[in-house]
Amino acid sequence: MSDKDVLISSQNGVGHIVLNRPKALNALSHKMVLDMLEAMKAWQGDPDIHAVLIEGAGDRAFCAGGDIQAVYENGRTDHDGVMQFWRDEYELNALIENYNKPYVAMMHGFIMGGGVGVSAHGSHRIVTDNSIISMPETGIGFLPDVGGTYLLSRAPGGLGYFYGLTGGRMTADDAIYCGFADYYVPEDKFNALKEAILAGGDVDELIKAHAATPPEGDARWHHTQIADWFADKSFDDAMAAIEADESEFAQKALKVLKRQCPLSVKSTFRAINDAKNMDSIEPCLGQEFRYADASLYEFNFYEGIRAAIIEKDRNPQWVPATLDQVTEQMVDAMFKPLGDKELKLK
């Protein structure tokens, strides 16, 4: 296979994108985002292209996120350059959400963070037996971005809060139930479906012929319990409800919530709440962009990446250190207006 990080081609009327960094779990670089934007804009107006299919190289991951190591290395010295990466990435997310042709995402293996942004906004989202979908950003001092707050705010009951705040992992069934995917195709039929679509067949008919019912996941099993925690409650009320729930599942969730970055957890709760009142992806991306900008001046994002990716000690020292120390004013500051530097999407 080519040594290019993203392979772009077309065949039989299908635009084909392959994320091609398998050793890095197909993490998205700025150049990859720009190449995808260019191709998708061209295909959008090409009458010979009737669909787009995106996949990830290798067996382990569709895409495990954006290249956060590059953000860590450049964020303090090239603020505008890092923000341009996010501008372009968020433009790509919005383009996928609003695309005028079938956009088929073959979501195998790990689909995390930025990987969700280039798959879960598509029109035809296919998961399989080894699919693991998550928005783990609160664990690195960030918040679910790439339109993550848009998706999470539309999950049933309190599931969006649960997966957004904890960074919990969804199986194929969980992703479908929460609105992050549409169809389950068993692993032994997954590649056959891909090849049939690339051969130019009818996307809907082919998916219908290959799709099946997935094994039931945790989201359905715990939906009522999670909904009780978060139903129309403030953050403090939701935490109190989880603390009062003596079940093993609740106490495990509570432990995770207290381990994540406190400022990120409360900011994510706010962002999901606000996204519920936003009628499209664009304003959701706008609030995420404000948070991204603030995070580059803030300690926790660098500390989270250091602990998870750079030094890998898994022992971040958050500031503030606990949820009860995070004030509304601190959260407000993470979403402060950016004036003429706001994200502007067409």
GROMACS .gro file of C-alpha atoms in nm:
model
  346
    1MET     CA    1   0.000   0.000   0.000
    2SER     CA    2   0.114   0.358  -0.066
    3ASP     CA    3   0.303   0.546   0.204
    4LYS     CA    4   0.062   0.840   0.182
    5ASP     CA    5  -0.132   0.902   0.503
    6VAL     CA    6  -0.466   0.917   0.321
    7LEU     CA    7  -0.541   0.741  -0.007
    8ILE     CA    8  -0.802   0.907  -0.228
    9SER     CA    9  -0.937   0.752  -0.546
   10SER     CA   10  -1.261   0.682  -0.727
   11GLN     CA   11  -1.398   0.376  -0.901
   12ASN     CA   12  -1.733   0.279  -1.045
   13GLY     CA   13  -1.887   0.609  -0.940
   14VAL     CA   14  -1.768   0.580  -0.579
   15GLY     CA   15  -1.524   0.818  -0.413
   16HIS     CA   16  -1.293   0.610  -0.194
   17ILE     CA   17  -1.101   0.738   0.109
   18VAL     CA   18  -0.858   0.517   0.303
   19LEU     CA   19  -0.706   0.653   0.624
   20ASN     CA   20  -0.359   0.505   0.592
   21ARG     CA   21  -0.165   0.542   0.917
   22PRO     CA   22  -0.228   0.197   1.067
   23LYS     CA   23   0.074   0.214   1.302
   24ALA     CA   24  -0.076   0.534   1.449
   25LEU     CA   25  -0.427   0.383   1.449
   26ASN     CA   26  -0.503   0.612   1.153
   27ALA     CA   27  -0.485   0.929   1.363
   28LEU     CA   28  -0.583   1.235   1.161
   29SER     CA   29  -0.316   1.487   1.070
   30HIS     CA   30  -0.385   1.834   0.931
   31LYS     CA   31  -0.268   1.728   0.585
   32MET     CA   32  -0.510   1.435   0.587
   33VAL     CA   33  -0.798   1.665   0.676
   34LEU     CA   34  -0.708   1.907   0.396
   35ASP     CA   35  -0.678   1.627   0.140
   36MET     CA   36  -1.018   1.489   0.241
   37LEU     CA   37  -1.180   1.832   0.225
   38GLU     CA   38  -1.044   1.890  -0.125
   39ALA     CA   39  -1.162   1.553  -0.254
   40MET     CA   40  -1.506   1.568  -0.098
   41LYS     CA   41  -1.574   1.917  -0.227
   42ALA     CA   42  -1.477   1.803  -0.576
   43TRP     CA   43  -1.693   1.489  -0.557
   44GLN     CA   44  -1.988   1.690  -0.429
   45GLY     CA   45  -2.024   1.857  -0.766
   46ASP     CA   46  -1.913   1.562  -0.980
   47PRO     CA   47  -2.211   1.396  -1.153
   48ASP     CA   48  -2.006   1.081  -1.207
   49ILE     CA   49  -1.970   1.022  -0.831
   50HIS     CA   50  -2.285   0.885  -0.665
   51ALA     CA   51  -2.143   0.789  -0.323
   52VAL     CA   52  -1.836   0.814  -0.099
   53LEU     CA   53  -1.690   0.532   0.111
   54ILE     CA   54  -1.435   0.586   0.388
   55GLU     CA   55  -1.238   0.316   0.570
   56GLY     CA   56  -0.925   0.280   0.783
   57ALA     CA   57  -0.621   0.071   0.693
   58GLY     CA   58  -0.526  -0.222   0.914
   59ASP     CA   59  -0.728  -0.441   1.146
   60ARG     CA   60  -0.709  -0.238   1.468
   61ALA     CA   61  -0.879   0.093   1.398
   62PHE     CA   62  -1.091   0.295   1.162
   63CYS     CA   63  -0.946   0.607   1.325
   64ALA     CA   64  -0.847   0.648   1.689
   65GLY     CA   65  -0.866   1.029   1.685
   66GLY     CA   66  -0.683   1.342   1.585
   67ASP     CA   67  -0.306   1.374   1.613
   68ILE     CA   68  -0.308   1.513   1.965
   69GLN     CA   69   0.066   1.467   2.006
   70ALA     CA   70   0.113   1.726   1.731
   71VAL     CA   71  -0.128   1.958   1.914
   72TYR     CA   72   0.070   1.906   2.236
   73GLU     CA   73   0.398   1.986   2.062
   74ASN     CA   74   0.271   2.296   1.879
   75GLY     CA   75  -0.009   2.439   2.095
   76ARG     CA   76   0.204   2.673   2.306
   77THR     CA   77   0.420   2.801   2.019
   78ASP     CA   78   0.185   2.799   1.719
   79HIS     CA   79  -0.161   2.879   1.854
   80ASP     CA   80  -0.296   3.002   1.521
   81GLY     CA   81  -0.161   2.697   1.336
   82VAL     CA   82  -0.327   2.455   1.577
   83MET     CA   83  -0.653   2.649   1.561
   84GLN     CA   84  -0.637   2.632   1.181
   85PHE     CA   85  -0.620   2.252   1.210
   86TRP     CA   86  -0.939   2.260   1.415
   87ARG     CA   87  -1.103   2.506   1.173
   88ASP     CA   88  -1.036   2.273   0.885
   89GLU     CA   89  -1.130   1.959   1.077
   90TYR     CA   90  -1.460   2.109   1.192
   91GLU     CA   91  -1.534   2.225   0.837
   92LEU     CA   92  -1.486   1.864   0.726
   93ASN     CA   93  -1.721   1.741   1.002
   94ALA     CA   94  -1.991   1.984   0.891
   95LEU     CA   95  -1.940   1.892   0.525
   96ILE     CA   96  -1.994   1.524   0.608
   97GLU     CA   97  -2.307   1.602   0.812
   98ASN     CA   98  -2.455   1.800   0.523
   99TYR     CA   99  -2.320   1.595   0.232
  100ASN     CA  100  -2.545   1.568  -0.071
  101LYS     CA  101  -2.451   1.207  -0.154
  102PRO     CA  102  -2.440   0.883   0.044
  103TYR     CA  103  -2.137   0.884   0.273
  104VAL     CA  104  -2.058   0.530   0.385
  105ALA     CA  105  -1.832   0.494   0.691
  106MET     CA  106  -1.692   0.144   0.748
  107MET     CA  107  -1.640   0.172   1.123
  108HIS     CA  108  -1.423  -0.119   1.235
  109GLY     CA  109  -1.200  -0.138   1.542
  110PHE     CA  110  -1.134   0.179   1.740
  111ILE     CA  111  -1.335   0.487   1.642
  112MET     CA  112  -1.247   0.762   1.886
  113GLY     CA  113  -1.254   1.141   1.897
  114GLY     CA  114  -1.162   1.271   1.553
  115GLY     CA  115  -1.248   0.932   1.408
  116VAL     CA  116  -1.606   0.985   1.521
  117GLY     CA  117  -1.600   1.319   1.342
  118VAL     CA  118  -1.525   1.163   1.002
  119SER     CA  119  -1.767   0.872   1.042
  120ALA     CA  120  -2.063   0.933   1.273
  121HIS     CA  121  -2.190   1.238   1.081
  122GLY     CA  122  -2.224   1.032   0.765
  123SER     CA  123  -2.548   0.908   0.610
  124HIS     CA  124  -2.460   0.535   0.623
  125ARG     CA  125  -2.260   0.435   0.931
  126ILE     CA  126  -2.162   0.068   0.946
  127VAL     CA  127  -2.033  -0.100   1.262
  128THR     CA  128  -1.918  -0.456   1.315
  129ASP     CA  129  -1.817  -0.704   1.584
  130ASN     CA  130  -1.491  -0.535   1.687
  131SER     CA  131  -1.619  -0.176   1.671
  132ILE     CA  132  -1.538   0.033   1.979
  133ILE     CA  133  -1.669   0.390   1.965
  134SER     CA  134  -1.589   0.654   2.225
  135MET     CA  135  -1.541   1.023   2.294
  136PRO     CA  136  -1.266   1.002   2.561
  137GLU     CA  137  -1.174   1.371   2.571
  138THR     CA  138  -1.260   1.442   2.936
  139GLY     CA  139  -0.974   1.207   3.024
  140ILE     CA  140  -0.721   1.438   2.855
  141GLY     CA  141  -0.851   1.773   2.977
  142PHE     CA  142  -1.058   1.846   2.666
  143LEU     CA  143  -1.424   1.799   2.571
  144PRO     CA  144  -1.601   1.592   2.303
  145ASP     CA  145  -1.547   1.795   1.987
  146VAL     CA  146  -1.570   1.729   1.609
  147GLY     CA  147  -1.946   1.765   1.652
  148GLY     CA  148  -1.947   1.527   1.947
  149THR     CA  149  -2.170   1.753   2.155
  150TYR     CA  150  -2.421   1.753   1.868
  151LEU     CA  151  -2.434   1.371   1.862
  152LEU     CA  152  -2.431   1.327   2.239
  153SER     CA  153  -2.711   1.580   2.291
  154ARG     CA  154  -2.935   1.373   2.064
  155ALA     CA  155  -2.874   1.036   2.229
  156PRO     CA  156  -3.181   0.898   2.410
  157GLY     CA  157  -3.235   0.967   2.777
  158GLY     CA  158  -2.917   1.052   2.965
  159LEU     CA  159  -2.691   0.834   2.751
  160GLY     CA  160  -2.521   1.131   2.586
  161TYR     CA  161  -2.419   1.266   2.924
  162PHE     CA  162  -2.300   0.926   3.038
  163TYR     CA  163  -2.079   0.856   2.737
  164GLY     CA  164  -1.966   1.218   2.703
  165LEU     CA  165  -1.865   1.268   3.066
  166THR     CA  166  -1.712   0.927   3.130
  167GLY     CA  167  -1.559   0.864   2.787
  168GLY     CA  168  -1.722   0.521   2.802
  169ARG     CA  169  -1.685   0.280   2.513
  170MET     CA  170  -1.978   0.183   2.292
  171THR     CA  171  -2.010  -0.152   2.120
  172ALA     CA  172  -2.184  -0.185   1.784
  173ASP     CA  173  -2.529  -0.207   1.943
  174ASP     CA  174  -2.457   0.079   2.183
  175ALA     CA  175  -2.350   0.302   1.894
  176ILE     CA  176  -2.665   0.228   1.698
  177TYR     CA  177  -2.885   0.283   2.003
  178CYS     CA  178  -2.714   0.613   2.086
  179GLY     CA  179  -2.728   0.747   1.729
  180PHE     CA  180  -2.358   0.712   1.644
  181ALA     CA  181  -2.416   0.437   1.385
  182ASP     CA  182  -2.695   0.298   1.167
  183TYR     CA  183  -2.623  -0.063   1.075
  184TYR     CA  184  -2.444  -0.367   1.210
  185VAL     CA  185  -2.275  -0.596   0.960
  186PRO     CA  186  -2.109  -0.913   1.098
  187GLU     CA  187  -1.733  -0.927   1.061
  188ASP     CA  188  -1.747  -1.211   0.810
  189LYS     CA  189  -1.959  -0.995   0.576
  190PHE     CA  190  -1.795  -0.659   0.641
  191ASN     CA  191  -1.535  -0.665   0.363
  192ALA     CA  192  -1.780  -0.818   0.118
  193LEU     CA  193  -2.014  -0.523   0.173
  194LYS     CA  194  -1.730  -0.278   0.120
  195GLU     CA  195  -1.622  -0.443  -0.203
  196ALA     CA  196  -1.979  -0.457  -0.333
  197ILE     CA  197  -2.027  -0.083  -0.269
  198LEU     CA  198  -1.694  -0.004  -0.437
  199ALA     CA  199  -1.810  -0.209  -0.735
  200GLY     CA  200  -2.083   0.050  -0.784
  201GLY     CA  201  -2.386  -0.128  -0.641
  202ASP     CA  202  -2.685   0.041  -0.480
  203VAL     CA  203  -2.574   0.145  -0.131
  204ASP     CA  204  -2.908   0.099   0.045
  205GLU     CA  205  -2.985  -0.236  -0.116
  206LEU     CA  206  -2.638  -0.373  -0.043
  207ILE     CA  207  -2.646  -0.268   0.321
  208LYS     CA  208  -2.992  -0.419   0.361
  209ALA     CA  209  -2.864  -0.748   0.220
  210HIS     CA  210  -2.562  -0.764   0.455
  211ALA     CA  211  -2.694  -0.611   0.779
  212ALA     CA  212  -2.800  -0.810   1.084
  213THR     CA  213  -2.908  -0.757   1.446
  214PRO     CA  214  -2.609  -0.699   1.677
  215PRO     CA  215  -2.557  -0.856   2.018
  216GLU     CA  216  -2.725  -0.637   2.279
  217GLY     CA  217  -2.497  -0.382   2.443
  218ASP     CA  218  -2.485  -0.208   2.779
  219ALA     CA  219  -2.667   0.106   2.665
  220ARG     CA  220  -3.002  -0.069   2.628
  221TRP     CA  221  -2.950  -0.262   2.950
  222HIS     CA  222  -2.867   0.047   3.162
  223HIS     CA  223  -3.069   0.309   2.974
  224THR     CA  224  -3.343   0.354   3.237
  225GLN     CA  225  -3.091   0.373   3.518
  226ILE     CA  226  -2.878   0.632   3.337
  227ALA     CA  227  -3.185   0.832   3.238
  228ASP     CA  228  -3.282   0.854   3.605
  229TRP     CA  229  -2.941   1.000   3.690
  230PHE     CA  230  -2.951   1.276   3.430
  231ALA     CA  231  -3.319   1.344   3.356
  232ASP     CA  232  -3.363   1.723   3.360
  233LYS     CA  233  -3.115   1.759   3.643
  234SER     CA  234  -2.838   2.007   3.715
  235PHE     CA  235  -2.485   1.871   3.724
  236ASP     CA  236  -2.482   1.861   4.104
  237ASP     CA  237  -2.820   1.683   4.113
  238ALA     CA  238  -2.699   1.426   3.859
  239MET     CA  239  -2.386   1.357   4.063
  240ALA     CA  240  -2.594   1.321   4.377
  241ALA     CA  241  -2.820   1.071   4.199
  242ILE     CA  242  -2.521   0.862   4.090
  243GLU     CA  243  -2.370   0.874   4.438
  244ALA     CA  244  -2.701   0.761   4.589
  245ASP     CA  245  -2.722   0.465   4.350
  246GLU     CA  246  -2.547   0.180   4.530
  247SER     CA  247  -2.531  -0.051   4.227
  248GLU     CA  248  -2.192  -0.170   4.104
  249PHE     CA  249  -2.254   0.000   3.768
  250ALA     CA  250  -2.323   0.338   3.931
  251GLN     CA  251  -2.027   0.323   4.163
  252LYS     CA  252  -1.797   0.232   3.875
  253ALA     CA  253  -1.930   0.529   3.676
  254LEU     CA  254  -1.878   0.756   3.976
  255LYS     CA  255  -1.517   0.644   4.009
  256VAL     CA  256  -1.454   0.723   3.643
  257LEU     CA  257  -1.620   1.065   3.668
  258LYS     CA  258  -1.399   1.158   3.961
  259ARG     CA  259  -1.090   1.048   3.771
  260GLN     CA  260  -1.157   1.259   3.461
  261CYS     CA  261  -1.055   1.624   3.436
  262PRO     CA  262  -1.305   1.811   3.659
  263LEU     CA  263  -1.315   2.123   3.442
  264SER     CA  264  -1.368   1.911   3.131
  265VAL     CA  265  -1.647   1.711   3.293
  266LYS     CA  266  -1.844   2.018   3.398
  267SER     CA  267  -1.776   2.194   3.067
  268THR     CA  268  -1.896   1.890   2.872
  269PHE     CA  269  -2.216   1.879   3.075
  270ARG     CA  270  -2.274   2.245   2.990
  271ALA     CA  271  -2.195   2.193   2.622
  272ILE     CA  272  -2.430   1.897   2.585
  273ASN     CA  273  -2.706   2.094   2.758
  274ASP     CA  274  -2.656   2.387   2.523
  275ALA     CA  275  -2.633   2.162   2.216
  276LYS     CA  276  -2.983   2.034   2.285
  277ASN     CA  277  -3.111   2.378   2.187
  278MET     CA  278  -2.901   2.402   1.872
  279ASP     CA  279  -3.078   2.287   1.556
  280SER     CA  280  -2.773   2.197   1.347
  281ILE     CA  281  -2.413   2.085   1.381
  282GLU     CA  282  -2.262   2.426   1.304
  283PRO     CA  283  -2.333   2.605   1.635
  284CYS     CA  284  -2.225   2.292   1.824
  285LEU     CA  285  -1.892   2.300   1.642
  286GLY     CA  286  -1.877   2.670   1.722
  287GLN     CA  287  -1.897   2.615   2.098
  288GLU     CA  288  -1.644   2.332   2.072
  289PHE     CA  289  -1.411   2.565   1.881
  290ARG     CA  290  -1.432   2.821   2.161
  291TYR     CA  291  -1.337   2.552   2.412
  292ALA     CA  292  -1.049   2.437   2.192
  293ASP     CA  293  -0.914   2.790   2.175
  294ALA     CA  294  -0.933   2.833   2.553
  295SER     CA  295  -0.774   2.494   2.613
  296LEU     CA  296  -0.452   2.598   2.437
  297TYR     CA  297  -0.401   2.865   2.705
  298GLU     CA  298  -0.506   2.634   2.986
  299PHE     CA  299  -0.306   2.382   3.191
  300ASN     CA  300  -0.530   2.076   3.185
  301PHE     CA  301  -0.518   1.993   2.813
  302TYR     CA  302  -0.138   1.971   2.811
  303GLU     CA  303  -0.135   1.784   3.141
  304GLY     CA  304  -0.391   1.532   3.014
  305ILE     CA  305  -0.196   1.460   2.695
  306ARG     CA  306   0.128   1.440   2.892
  307ALA     CA  307  -0.014   1.178   3.127
  308ALA     CA  308  -0.190   0.975   2.857
  309ILE     CA  309   0.034   1.002   2.551
  310ILE     CA  310   0.374   1.157   2.625
  311GLU     CA  311   0.495   1.022   2.959
  312LYS     CA  312   0.213   0.769   2.992
  313ASP     CA  313   0.212   0.771   3.371
  314ARG     CA  314  -0.172   0.784   3.373
  315ASN     CA  315  -0.154   1.021   3.668
  316PRO     CA  316  -0.267   1.367   3.559
  317GLN     CA  317  -0.268   1.643   3.821
  318TRP     CA  318  -0.579   1.839   3.730
  319VAL     CA  319  -0.641   2.203   3.819
  320PRO     CA  320  -0.883   2.233   3.994
  321ALA     CA  321  -0.835   1.886   4.136
  322THR     CA  322  -1.197   1.803   4.221
  323LEU     CA  323  -1.539   1.862   4.071
  324ASP     CA  324  -1.664   2.070   4.364
  325GLN     CA  325  -1.378   2.317   4.309
  326VAL     CA  326  -1.490   2.398   3.953
  327THR     CA  327  -1.699   2.715   3.946
  328GLU     CA  328  -1.949   2.832   3.686
  329GLN     CA  329  -1.713   3.121   3.611
  330MET     CA  330  -1.437   2.874   3.522
  331VAL     CA  331  -1.670   2.696   3.282
  332ASP     CA  332  -1.786   3.028   3.135
  333ALA     CA  333  -1.424   3.118   3.060
  334MET     CA  334  -1.381   2.804   2.849
  335PHE     CA  335  -1.658   2.919   2.614
  336LYS     CA  336  -1.577   3.290   2.593
  337PRO     CA  337  -1.663   3.454   2.258
  338LEU     CA  338  -1.375   3.489   2.012
  339GLY     CA  339  -1.486   3.798   1.821
  340ASP     CA  340  -1.355   3.797   1.466
  341LYS     CA  341  -1.181   3.462   1.532
  342GLU     CA  342  -1.505   3.268   1.579
  343LEU     CA  343  -1.552   2.955   1.370
  344LYS     CA  344  -1.740   3.051   1.054
  345LEU     CA  345  -1.890   2.763   0.858
  346LYS     CA  346  -2.079   2.809   0.532
   0.00000   0.00000   0.00000
